[in-house]
PDB file of C-alpha atoms in Angstrom:
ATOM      1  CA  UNK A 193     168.459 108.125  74.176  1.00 83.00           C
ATOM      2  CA  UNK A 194     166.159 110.179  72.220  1.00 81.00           C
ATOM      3  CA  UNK A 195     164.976 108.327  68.891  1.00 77.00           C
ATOM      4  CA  UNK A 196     163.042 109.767  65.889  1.00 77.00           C
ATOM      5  CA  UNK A 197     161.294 106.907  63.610  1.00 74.00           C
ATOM      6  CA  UNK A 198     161.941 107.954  59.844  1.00 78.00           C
ATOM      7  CA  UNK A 199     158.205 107.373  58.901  1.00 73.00           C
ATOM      8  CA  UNK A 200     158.103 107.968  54.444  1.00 76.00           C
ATOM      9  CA  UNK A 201     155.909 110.800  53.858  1.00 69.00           C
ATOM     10  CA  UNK A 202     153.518 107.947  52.019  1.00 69.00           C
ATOM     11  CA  UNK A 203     153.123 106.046  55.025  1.00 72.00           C
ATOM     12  CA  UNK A 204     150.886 109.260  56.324  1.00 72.00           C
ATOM     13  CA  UNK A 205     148.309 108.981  54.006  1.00 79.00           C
ATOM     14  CA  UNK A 206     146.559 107.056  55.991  1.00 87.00           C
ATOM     15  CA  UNK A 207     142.277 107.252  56.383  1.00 92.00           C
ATOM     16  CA  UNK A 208     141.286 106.530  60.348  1.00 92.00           C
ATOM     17  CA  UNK A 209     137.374 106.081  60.922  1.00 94.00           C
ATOM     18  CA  UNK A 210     136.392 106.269  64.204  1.00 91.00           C
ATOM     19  CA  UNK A 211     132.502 105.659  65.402  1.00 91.00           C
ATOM     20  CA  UNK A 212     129.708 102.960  65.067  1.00 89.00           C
ATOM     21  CA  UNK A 213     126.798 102.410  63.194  1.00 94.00           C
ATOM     22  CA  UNK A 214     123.743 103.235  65.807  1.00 92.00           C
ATOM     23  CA  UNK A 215     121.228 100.740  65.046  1.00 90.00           C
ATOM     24  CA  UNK A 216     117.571 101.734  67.105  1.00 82.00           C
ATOM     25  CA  UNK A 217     116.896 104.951  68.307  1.00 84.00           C
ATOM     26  CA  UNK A 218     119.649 107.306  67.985  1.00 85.00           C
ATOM     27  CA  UNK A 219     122.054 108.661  65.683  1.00 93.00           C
ATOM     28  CA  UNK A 220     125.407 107.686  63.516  1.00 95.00           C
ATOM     29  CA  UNK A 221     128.312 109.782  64.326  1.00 95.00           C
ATOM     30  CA  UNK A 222     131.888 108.980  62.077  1.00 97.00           C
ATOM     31  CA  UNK A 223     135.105 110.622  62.206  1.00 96.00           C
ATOM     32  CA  UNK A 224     137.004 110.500  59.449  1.00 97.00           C
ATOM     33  CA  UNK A 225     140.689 111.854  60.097  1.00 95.00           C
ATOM     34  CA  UNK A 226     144.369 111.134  58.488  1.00 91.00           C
ATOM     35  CA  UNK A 227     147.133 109.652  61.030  1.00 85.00           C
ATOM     36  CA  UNK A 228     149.665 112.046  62.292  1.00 78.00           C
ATOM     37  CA  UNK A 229     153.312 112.187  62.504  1.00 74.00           C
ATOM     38  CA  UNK A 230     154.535 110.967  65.897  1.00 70.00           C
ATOM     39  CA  UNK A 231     155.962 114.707  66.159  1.00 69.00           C
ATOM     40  CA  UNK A 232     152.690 116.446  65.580  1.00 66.00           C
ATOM     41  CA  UNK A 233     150.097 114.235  68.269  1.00 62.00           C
ATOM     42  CA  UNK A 234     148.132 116.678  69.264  1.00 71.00           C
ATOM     43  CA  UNK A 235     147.070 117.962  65.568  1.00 77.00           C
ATOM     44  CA  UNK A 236     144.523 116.119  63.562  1.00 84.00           C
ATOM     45  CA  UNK A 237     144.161 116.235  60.134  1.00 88.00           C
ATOM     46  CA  UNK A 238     140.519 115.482  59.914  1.00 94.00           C
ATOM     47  CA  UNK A 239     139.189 113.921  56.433  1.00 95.00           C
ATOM     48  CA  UNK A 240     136.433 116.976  54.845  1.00 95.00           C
ATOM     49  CA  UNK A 241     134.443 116.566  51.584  1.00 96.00           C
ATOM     50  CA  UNK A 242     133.978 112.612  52.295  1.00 97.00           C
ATOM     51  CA  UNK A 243     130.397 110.859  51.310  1.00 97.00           C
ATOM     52  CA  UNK A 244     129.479 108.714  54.126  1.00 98.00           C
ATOM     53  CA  UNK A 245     126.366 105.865  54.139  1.00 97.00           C
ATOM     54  CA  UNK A 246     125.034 103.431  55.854  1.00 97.00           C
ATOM     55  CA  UNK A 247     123.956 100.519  53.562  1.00 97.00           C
ATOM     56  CA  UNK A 248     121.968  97.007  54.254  1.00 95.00           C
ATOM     57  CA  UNK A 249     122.159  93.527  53.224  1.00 93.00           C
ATOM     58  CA  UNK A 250     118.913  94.503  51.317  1.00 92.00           C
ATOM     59  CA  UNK A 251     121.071  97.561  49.593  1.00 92.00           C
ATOM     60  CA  UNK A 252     119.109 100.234  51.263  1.00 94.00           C
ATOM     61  CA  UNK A 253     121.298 103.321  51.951  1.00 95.00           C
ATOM     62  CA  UNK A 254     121.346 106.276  54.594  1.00 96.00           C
ATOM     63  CA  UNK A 255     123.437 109.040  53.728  1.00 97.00           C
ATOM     64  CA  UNK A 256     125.723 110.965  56.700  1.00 97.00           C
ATOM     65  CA  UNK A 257     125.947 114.792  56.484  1.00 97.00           C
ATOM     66  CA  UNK A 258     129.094 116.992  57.506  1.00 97.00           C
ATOM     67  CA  UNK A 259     128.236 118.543  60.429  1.00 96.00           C
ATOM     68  CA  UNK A 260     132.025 119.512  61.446  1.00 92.00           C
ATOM     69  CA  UNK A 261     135.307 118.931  60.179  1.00 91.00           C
ATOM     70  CA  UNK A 262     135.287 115.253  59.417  1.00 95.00           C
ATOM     71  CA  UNK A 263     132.683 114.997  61.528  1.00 96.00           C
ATOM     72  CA  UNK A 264     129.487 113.230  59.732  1.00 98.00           C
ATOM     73  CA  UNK A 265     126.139 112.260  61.259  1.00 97.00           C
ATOM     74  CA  UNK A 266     123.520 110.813  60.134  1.00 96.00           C
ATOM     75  CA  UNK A 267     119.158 111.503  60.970  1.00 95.00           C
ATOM     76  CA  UNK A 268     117.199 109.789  63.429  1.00 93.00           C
ATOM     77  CA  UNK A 269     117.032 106.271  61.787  1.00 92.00           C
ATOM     78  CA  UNK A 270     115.920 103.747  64.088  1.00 91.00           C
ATOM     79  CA  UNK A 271     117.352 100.899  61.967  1.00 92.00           C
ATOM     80  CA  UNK A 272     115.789  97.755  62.592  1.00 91.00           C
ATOM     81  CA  UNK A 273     118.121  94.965  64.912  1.00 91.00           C
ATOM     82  CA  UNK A 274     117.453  92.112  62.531  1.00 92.00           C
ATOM     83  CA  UNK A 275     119.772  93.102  59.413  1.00 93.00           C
ATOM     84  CA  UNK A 276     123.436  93.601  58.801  1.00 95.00           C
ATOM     85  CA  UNK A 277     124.764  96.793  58.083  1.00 96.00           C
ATOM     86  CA  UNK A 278     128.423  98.267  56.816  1.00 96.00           C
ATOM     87  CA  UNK A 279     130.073 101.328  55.892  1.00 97.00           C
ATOM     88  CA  UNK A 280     130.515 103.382  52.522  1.00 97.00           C
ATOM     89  CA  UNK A 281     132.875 105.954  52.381  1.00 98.00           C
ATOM     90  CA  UNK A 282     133.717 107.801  49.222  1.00 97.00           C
ATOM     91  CA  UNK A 283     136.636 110.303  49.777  1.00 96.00           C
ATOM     92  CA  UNK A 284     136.730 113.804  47.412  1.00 94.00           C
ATOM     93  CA  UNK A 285     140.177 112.471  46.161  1.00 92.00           C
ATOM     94  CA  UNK A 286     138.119 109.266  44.644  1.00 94.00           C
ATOM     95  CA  UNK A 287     139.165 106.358  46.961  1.00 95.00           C
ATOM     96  CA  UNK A 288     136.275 104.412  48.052  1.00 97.00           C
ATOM     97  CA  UNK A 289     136.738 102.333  51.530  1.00 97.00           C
ATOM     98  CA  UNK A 290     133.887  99.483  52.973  1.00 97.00           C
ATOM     99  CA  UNK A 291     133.625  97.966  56.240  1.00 95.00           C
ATOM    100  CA  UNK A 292     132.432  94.550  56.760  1.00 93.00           C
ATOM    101  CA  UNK A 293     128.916  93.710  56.832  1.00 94.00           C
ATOM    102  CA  UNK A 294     127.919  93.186  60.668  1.00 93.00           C
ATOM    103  CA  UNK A 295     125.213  91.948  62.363  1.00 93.00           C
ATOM    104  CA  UNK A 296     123.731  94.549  65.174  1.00 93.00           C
ATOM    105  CA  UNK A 297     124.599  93.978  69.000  1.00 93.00           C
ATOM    106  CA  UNK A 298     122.159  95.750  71.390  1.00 92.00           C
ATOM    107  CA  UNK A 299     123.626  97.761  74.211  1.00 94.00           C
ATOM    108  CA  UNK A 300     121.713  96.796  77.399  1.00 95.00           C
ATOM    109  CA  UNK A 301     121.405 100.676  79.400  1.00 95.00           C
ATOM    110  CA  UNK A 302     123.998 101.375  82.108  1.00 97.00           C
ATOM    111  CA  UNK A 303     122.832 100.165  85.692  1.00 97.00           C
ATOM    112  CA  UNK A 304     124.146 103.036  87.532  1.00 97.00           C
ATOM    113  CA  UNK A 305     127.537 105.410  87.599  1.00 96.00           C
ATOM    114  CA  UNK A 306     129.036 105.171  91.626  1.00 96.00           C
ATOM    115  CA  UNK A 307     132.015 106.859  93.024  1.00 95.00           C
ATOM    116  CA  UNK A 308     134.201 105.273  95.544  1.00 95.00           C
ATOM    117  CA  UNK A 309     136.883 107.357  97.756  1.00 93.00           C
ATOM    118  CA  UNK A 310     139.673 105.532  98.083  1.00 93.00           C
ATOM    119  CA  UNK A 311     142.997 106.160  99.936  1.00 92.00           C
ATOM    120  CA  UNK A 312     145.110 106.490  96.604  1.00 90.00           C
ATOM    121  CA  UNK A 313     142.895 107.677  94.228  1.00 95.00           C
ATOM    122  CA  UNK A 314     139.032 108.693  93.881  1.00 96.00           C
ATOM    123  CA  UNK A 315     137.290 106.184  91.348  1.00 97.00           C
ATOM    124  CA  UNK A 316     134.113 106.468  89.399  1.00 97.00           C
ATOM    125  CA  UNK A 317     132.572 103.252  88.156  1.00 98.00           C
ATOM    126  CA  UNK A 318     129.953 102.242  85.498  1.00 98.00           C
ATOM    127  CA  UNK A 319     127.797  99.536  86.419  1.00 98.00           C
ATOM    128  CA  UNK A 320     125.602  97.573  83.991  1.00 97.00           C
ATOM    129  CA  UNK A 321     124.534  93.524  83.014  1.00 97.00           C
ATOM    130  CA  UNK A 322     122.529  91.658  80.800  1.00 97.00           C
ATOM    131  CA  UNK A 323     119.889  89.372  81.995  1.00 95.00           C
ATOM    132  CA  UNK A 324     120.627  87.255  78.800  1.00 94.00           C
ATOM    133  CA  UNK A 325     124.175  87.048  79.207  1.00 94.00           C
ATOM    134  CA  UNK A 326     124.682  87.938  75.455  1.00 94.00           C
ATOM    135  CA  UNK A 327     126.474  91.132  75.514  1.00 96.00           C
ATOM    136  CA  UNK A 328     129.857  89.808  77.294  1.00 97.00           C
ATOM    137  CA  UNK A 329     131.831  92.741  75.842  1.00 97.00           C
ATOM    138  CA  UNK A 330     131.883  96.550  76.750  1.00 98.00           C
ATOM    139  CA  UNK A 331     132.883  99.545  76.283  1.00 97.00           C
ATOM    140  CA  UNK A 332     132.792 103.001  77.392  1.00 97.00           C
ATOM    141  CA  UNK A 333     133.782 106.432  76.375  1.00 95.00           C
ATOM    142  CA  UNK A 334     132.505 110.141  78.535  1.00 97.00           C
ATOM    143  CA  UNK A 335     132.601 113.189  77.741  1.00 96.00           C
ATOM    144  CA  UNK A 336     132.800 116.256  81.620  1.00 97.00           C
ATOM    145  CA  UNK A 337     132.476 119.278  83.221  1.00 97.00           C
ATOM    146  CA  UNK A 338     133.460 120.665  85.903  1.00 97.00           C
ATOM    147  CA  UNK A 339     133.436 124.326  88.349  1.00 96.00           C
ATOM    148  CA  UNK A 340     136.508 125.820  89.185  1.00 92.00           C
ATOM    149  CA  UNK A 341     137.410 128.657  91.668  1.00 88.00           C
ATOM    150  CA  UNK A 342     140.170 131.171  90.939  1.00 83.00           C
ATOM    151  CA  UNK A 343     142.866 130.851  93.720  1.00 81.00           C
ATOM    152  CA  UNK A 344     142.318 134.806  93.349  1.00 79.00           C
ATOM    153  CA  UNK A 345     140.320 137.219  92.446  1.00 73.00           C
ATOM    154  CA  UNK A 346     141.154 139.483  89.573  1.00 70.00           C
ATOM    155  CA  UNK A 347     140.940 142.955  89.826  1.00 72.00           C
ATOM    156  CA  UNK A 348     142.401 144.677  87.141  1.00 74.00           C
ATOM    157  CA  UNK A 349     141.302 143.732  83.410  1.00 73.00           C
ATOM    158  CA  UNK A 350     143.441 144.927  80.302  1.00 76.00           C
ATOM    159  CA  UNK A 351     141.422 144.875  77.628  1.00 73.00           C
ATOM    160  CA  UNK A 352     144.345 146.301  74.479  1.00 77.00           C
ATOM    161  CA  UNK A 353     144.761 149.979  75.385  1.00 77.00           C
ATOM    162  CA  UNK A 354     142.736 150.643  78.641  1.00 74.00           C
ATOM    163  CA  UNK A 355     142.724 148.904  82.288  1.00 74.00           C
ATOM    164  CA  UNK A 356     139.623 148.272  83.709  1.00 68.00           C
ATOM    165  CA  UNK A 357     139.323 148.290  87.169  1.00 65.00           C
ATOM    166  CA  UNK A 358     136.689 146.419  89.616  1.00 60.00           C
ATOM    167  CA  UNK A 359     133.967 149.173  90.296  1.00 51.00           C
ATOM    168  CA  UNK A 360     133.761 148.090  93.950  1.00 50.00           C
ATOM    169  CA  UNK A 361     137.495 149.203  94.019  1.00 47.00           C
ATOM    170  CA  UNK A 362     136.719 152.379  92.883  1.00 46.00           C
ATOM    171  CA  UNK A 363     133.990 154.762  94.523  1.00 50.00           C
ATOM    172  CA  UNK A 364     133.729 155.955  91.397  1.00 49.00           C
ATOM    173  CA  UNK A 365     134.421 154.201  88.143  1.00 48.00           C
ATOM    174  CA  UNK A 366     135.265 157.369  86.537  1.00 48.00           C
ATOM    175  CA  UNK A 367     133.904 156.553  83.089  1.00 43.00           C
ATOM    176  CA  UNK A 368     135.042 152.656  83.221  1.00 46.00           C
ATOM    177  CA  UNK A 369     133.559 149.873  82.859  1.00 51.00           C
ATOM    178  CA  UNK A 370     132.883 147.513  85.739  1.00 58.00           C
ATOM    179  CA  UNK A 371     134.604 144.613  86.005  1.00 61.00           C
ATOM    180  CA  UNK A 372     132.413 141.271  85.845  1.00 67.00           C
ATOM    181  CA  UNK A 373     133.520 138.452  88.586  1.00 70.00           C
ATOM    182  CA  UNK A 374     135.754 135.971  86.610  1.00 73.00           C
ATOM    183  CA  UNK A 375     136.663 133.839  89.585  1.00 80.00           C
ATOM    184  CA  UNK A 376     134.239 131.109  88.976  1.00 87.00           C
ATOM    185  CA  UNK A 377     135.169 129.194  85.537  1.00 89.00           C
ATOM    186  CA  UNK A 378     133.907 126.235  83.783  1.00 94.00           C
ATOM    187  CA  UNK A 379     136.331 123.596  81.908  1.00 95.00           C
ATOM    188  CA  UNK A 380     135.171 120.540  80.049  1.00 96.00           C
ATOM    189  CA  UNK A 381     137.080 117.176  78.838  1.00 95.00           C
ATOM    190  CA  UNK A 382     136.490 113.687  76.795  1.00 93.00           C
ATOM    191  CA  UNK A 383     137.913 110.095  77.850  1.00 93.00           C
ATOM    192  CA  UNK A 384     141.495 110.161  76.578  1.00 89.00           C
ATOM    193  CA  UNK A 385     142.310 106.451  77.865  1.00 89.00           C
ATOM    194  CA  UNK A 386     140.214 103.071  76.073  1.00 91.00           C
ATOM    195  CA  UNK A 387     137.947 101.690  78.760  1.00 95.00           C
ATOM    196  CA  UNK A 388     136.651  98.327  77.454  1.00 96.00           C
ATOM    197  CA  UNK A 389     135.629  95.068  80.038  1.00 97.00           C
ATOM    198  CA  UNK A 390     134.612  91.500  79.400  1.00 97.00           C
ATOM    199  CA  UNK A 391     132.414  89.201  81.080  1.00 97.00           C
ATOM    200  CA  UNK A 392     133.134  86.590  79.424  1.00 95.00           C
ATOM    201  CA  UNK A 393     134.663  84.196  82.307  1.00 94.00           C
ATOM    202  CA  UNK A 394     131.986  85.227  84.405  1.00 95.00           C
ATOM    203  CA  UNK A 395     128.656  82.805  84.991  1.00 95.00           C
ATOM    204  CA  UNK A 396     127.013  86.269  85.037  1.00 95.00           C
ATOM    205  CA  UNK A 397     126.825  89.025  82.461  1.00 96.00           C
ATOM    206  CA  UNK A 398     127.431  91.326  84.848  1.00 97.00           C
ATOM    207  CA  UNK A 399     129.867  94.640  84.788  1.00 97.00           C
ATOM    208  CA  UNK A 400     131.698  97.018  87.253  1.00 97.00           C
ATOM    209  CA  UNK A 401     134.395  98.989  85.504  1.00 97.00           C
ATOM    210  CA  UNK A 402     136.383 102.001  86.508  1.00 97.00           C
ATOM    211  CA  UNK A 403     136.182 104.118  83.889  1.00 97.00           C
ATOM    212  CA  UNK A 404     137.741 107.537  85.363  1.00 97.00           C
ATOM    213  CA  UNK A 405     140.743 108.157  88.132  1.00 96.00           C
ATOM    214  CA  UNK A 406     141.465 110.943  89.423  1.00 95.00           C
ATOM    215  CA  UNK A 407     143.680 112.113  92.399  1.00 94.00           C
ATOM    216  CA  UNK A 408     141.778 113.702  95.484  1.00 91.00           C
ATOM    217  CA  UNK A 409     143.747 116.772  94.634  1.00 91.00           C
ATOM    218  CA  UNK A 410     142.348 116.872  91.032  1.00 93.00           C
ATOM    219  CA  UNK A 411     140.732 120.171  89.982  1.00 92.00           C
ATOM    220  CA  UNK A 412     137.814 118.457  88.878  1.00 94.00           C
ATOM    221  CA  UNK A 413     136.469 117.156  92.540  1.00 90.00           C
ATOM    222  CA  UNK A 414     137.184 120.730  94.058  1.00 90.00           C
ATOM    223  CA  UNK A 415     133.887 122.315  93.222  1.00 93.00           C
ATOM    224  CA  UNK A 416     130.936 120.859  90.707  1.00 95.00           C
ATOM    225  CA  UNK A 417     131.832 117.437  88.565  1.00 96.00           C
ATOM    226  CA  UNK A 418     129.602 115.756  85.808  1.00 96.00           C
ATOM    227  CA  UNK A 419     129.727 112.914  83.702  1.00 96.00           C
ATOM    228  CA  UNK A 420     127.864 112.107  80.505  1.00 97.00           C
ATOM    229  CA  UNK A 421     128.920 108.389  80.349  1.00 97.00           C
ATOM    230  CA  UNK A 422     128.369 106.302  76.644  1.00 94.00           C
ATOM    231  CA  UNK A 423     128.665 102.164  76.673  1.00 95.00           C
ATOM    232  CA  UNK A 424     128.678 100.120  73.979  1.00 94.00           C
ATOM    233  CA  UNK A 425     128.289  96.446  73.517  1.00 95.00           C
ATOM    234  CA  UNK A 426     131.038  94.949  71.820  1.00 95.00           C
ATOM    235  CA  UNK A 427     131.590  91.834  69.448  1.00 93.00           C
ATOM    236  CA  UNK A 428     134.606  89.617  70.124  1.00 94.00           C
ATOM    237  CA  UNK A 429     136.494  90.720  66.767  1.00 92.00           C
ATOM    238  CA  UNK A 430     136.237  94.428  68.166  1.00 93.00           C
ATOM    239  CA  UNK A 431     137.131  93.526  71.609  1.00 95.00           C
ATOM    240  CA  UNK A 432     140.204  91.716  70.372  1.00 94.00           C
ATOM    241  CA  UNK A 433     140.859  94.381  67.960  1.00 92.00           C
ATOM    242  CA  UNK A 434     140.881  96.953  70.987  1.00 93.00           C
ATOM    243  CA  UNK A 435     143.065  94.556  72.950  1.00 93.00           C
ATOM    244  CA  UNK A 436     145.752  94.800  70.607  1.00 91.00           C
ATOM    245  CA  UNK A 437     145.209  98.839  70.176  1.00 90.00           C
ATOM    246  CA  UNK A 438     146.111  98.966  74.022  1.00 89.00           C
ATOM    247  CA  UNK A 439     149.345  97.021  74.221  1.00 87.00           C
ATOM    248  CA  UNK A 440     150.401  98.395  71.091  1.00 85.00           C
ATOM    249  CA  UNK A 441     149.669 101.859  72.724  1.00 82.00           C
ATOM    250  CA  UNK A 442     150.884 101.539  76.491  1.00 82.00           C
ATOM    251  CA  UNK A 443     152.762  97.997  76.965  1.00 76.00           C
ATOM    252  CA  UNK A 444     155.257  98.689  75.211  1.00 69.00           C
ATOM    253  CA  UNK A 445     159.242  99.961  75.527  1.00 73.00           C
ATOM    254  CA  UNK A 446     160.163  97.852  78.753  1.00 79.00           C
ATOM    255  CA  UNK A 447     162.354  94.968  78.589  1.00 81.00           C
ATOM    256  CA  UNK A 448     159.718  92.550  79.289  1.00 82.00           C
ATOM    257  CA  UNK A 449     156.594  94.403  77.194  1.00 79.00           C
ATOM    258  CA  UNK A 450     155.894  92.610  74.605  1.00 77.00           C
ATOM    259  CA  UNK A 451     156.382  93.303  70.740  1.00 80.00           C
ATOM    260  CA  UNK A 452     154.077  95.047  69.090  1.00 80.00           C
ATOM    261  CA  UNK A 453     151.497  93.354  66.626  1.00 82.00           C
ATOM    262  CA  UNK A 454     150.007  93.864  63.480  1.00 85.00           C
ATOM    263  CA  UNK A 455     146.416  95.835  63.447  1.00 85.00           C
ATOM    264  CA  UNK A 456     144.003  94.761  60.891  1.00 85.00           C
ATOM    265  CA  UNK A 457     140.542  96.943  60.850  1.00 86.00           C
ATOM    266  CA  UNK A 458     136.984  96.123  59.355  1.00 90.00           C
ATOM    267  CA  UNK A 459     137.301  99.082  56.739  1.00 92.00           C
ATOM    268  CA  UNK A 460     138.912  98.030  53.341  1.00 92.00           C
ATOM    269  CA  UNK A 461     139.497  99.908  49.982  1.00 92.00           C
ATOM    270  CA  UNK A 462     136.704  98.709  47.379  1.00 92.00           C
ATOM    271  CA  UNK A 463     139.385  97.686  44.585  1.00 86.00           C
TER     272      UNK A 463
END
């Protein structure tokens, strides 16, 4: 039967940050957003006019600039690997929110990304391992594109109070505009699912993960595909933490699923 949770309107006042602190080369990237009702999942009510820093054991702080809504990034650092570093975040409303101090965890590069066709489903893996088996904890996040062909060609173009016709329809265009070929298109995506892998019952630190499915009828195979493919290194805290996001997300509602648990974060108000 169809059920609607009676969430209090105070309960949605919640802040979500979303990113890590990019110690070496690189840059920061947080997203700071406000949880949505469970009717309203596809909007985001992203978290504007925030000050965002990095700061050090040593009290040295990096500020993050806006670059989007509730997007902020920071400049090319290149913090050292040997301190700890947290999270300030000052909201425009006043509230002030920390994360734990941290030490850094180095991200050894990805090995390779492989494809494998498969009789169900086609699956593209990350590889990757650390010759210091110190990492033990991964995860992975990719943003694509992809070429797609109209099934058929348009013709005919209304562009509000004229139609435009193809010129090689038409001898003679009469006056009209030609019509550009539109059958070839371009669509893009993100990872929508967590993909996150441990080695840690493993004599080696050493990876293979599946970190995209897709059926061999899929759009995305049919022409051109690419992958721009991010891994992280994990600690165990996050690793559990993610754990816990999953079965809270998709193992649950079945009779044997189990209940869901209580989430506690890194980030904390200040007072």
């Amino acid at each position: 039967e169809p059920f609607n949770a009676d969430v209090p309107a105070n309960k949605l006042n919640l802040l979500v940050v979303d990113g890590y602190i990019n110690a070496g080369p690189g840059k920061t990237r947080i997203t700071l957003s406000k949880i949505s009702p469970l009717s309203f999942s596809q909007n985001i009510d992203f978290e504007t006019d925030a000050e965002v820093s990095i700061e050090t054991e040593t009290d040295e702080s990096y500020l993050l600039s806006e670059i989007g809504s509730g997007l902020y990034q920071s400049e090319e650092l290149n913090l050292p690997t040997d301190k700890q570093y947290r999270l300030h975040i000052k909201l425009s409303n006043g509230k002030e929110y920390r994360s734990e101090m941290m030490n850094v965890k180095v991200t050894p590069p990805i090995d390779t990304i492989a494809w494998e066709w498969k009789p169900d489903l086609l699956y593209i893996y990350a590889y990757a391992h650390d010759a210091q088996n110190s990492t033990r904890y991964y995860s992975w996040s990719y943003e694509e594109d992809w070429e797609i062909r109209a099934q058929y060609r348009p013709d005919l173009k209304y562009n509000g109070d004229t139609i435009i016709l193809r010129a090689t329809e038409l001898p003679e265009p009469r006056g009209m505009d030609t019509l550009p070929d539109m059958s070839t298109c371009y669509k893009s995506g993100k990872s929508k699912i967590m993909n996150f892998a441990t080695t840690k019952l493993q004599a080696s630190d050493s990876v293979k993960h599946a970190v995209r499915k897709m059926s061999h009828a899929a759009e995305e195979r049919q022409i051109r595909y690419s992958m721009l493919l991010h891994q992280h290194a994990l600690t165990e805290e996050e690793f559990d933490y993610l754990t816990l996001v999953e079965k809270n997300s998709t193992q649950v509602g079945s009779f044997f699923d189990p209940m869901p648990s209580q989430l506690f974060g890194n980030i904390h108000r200040t007072n």
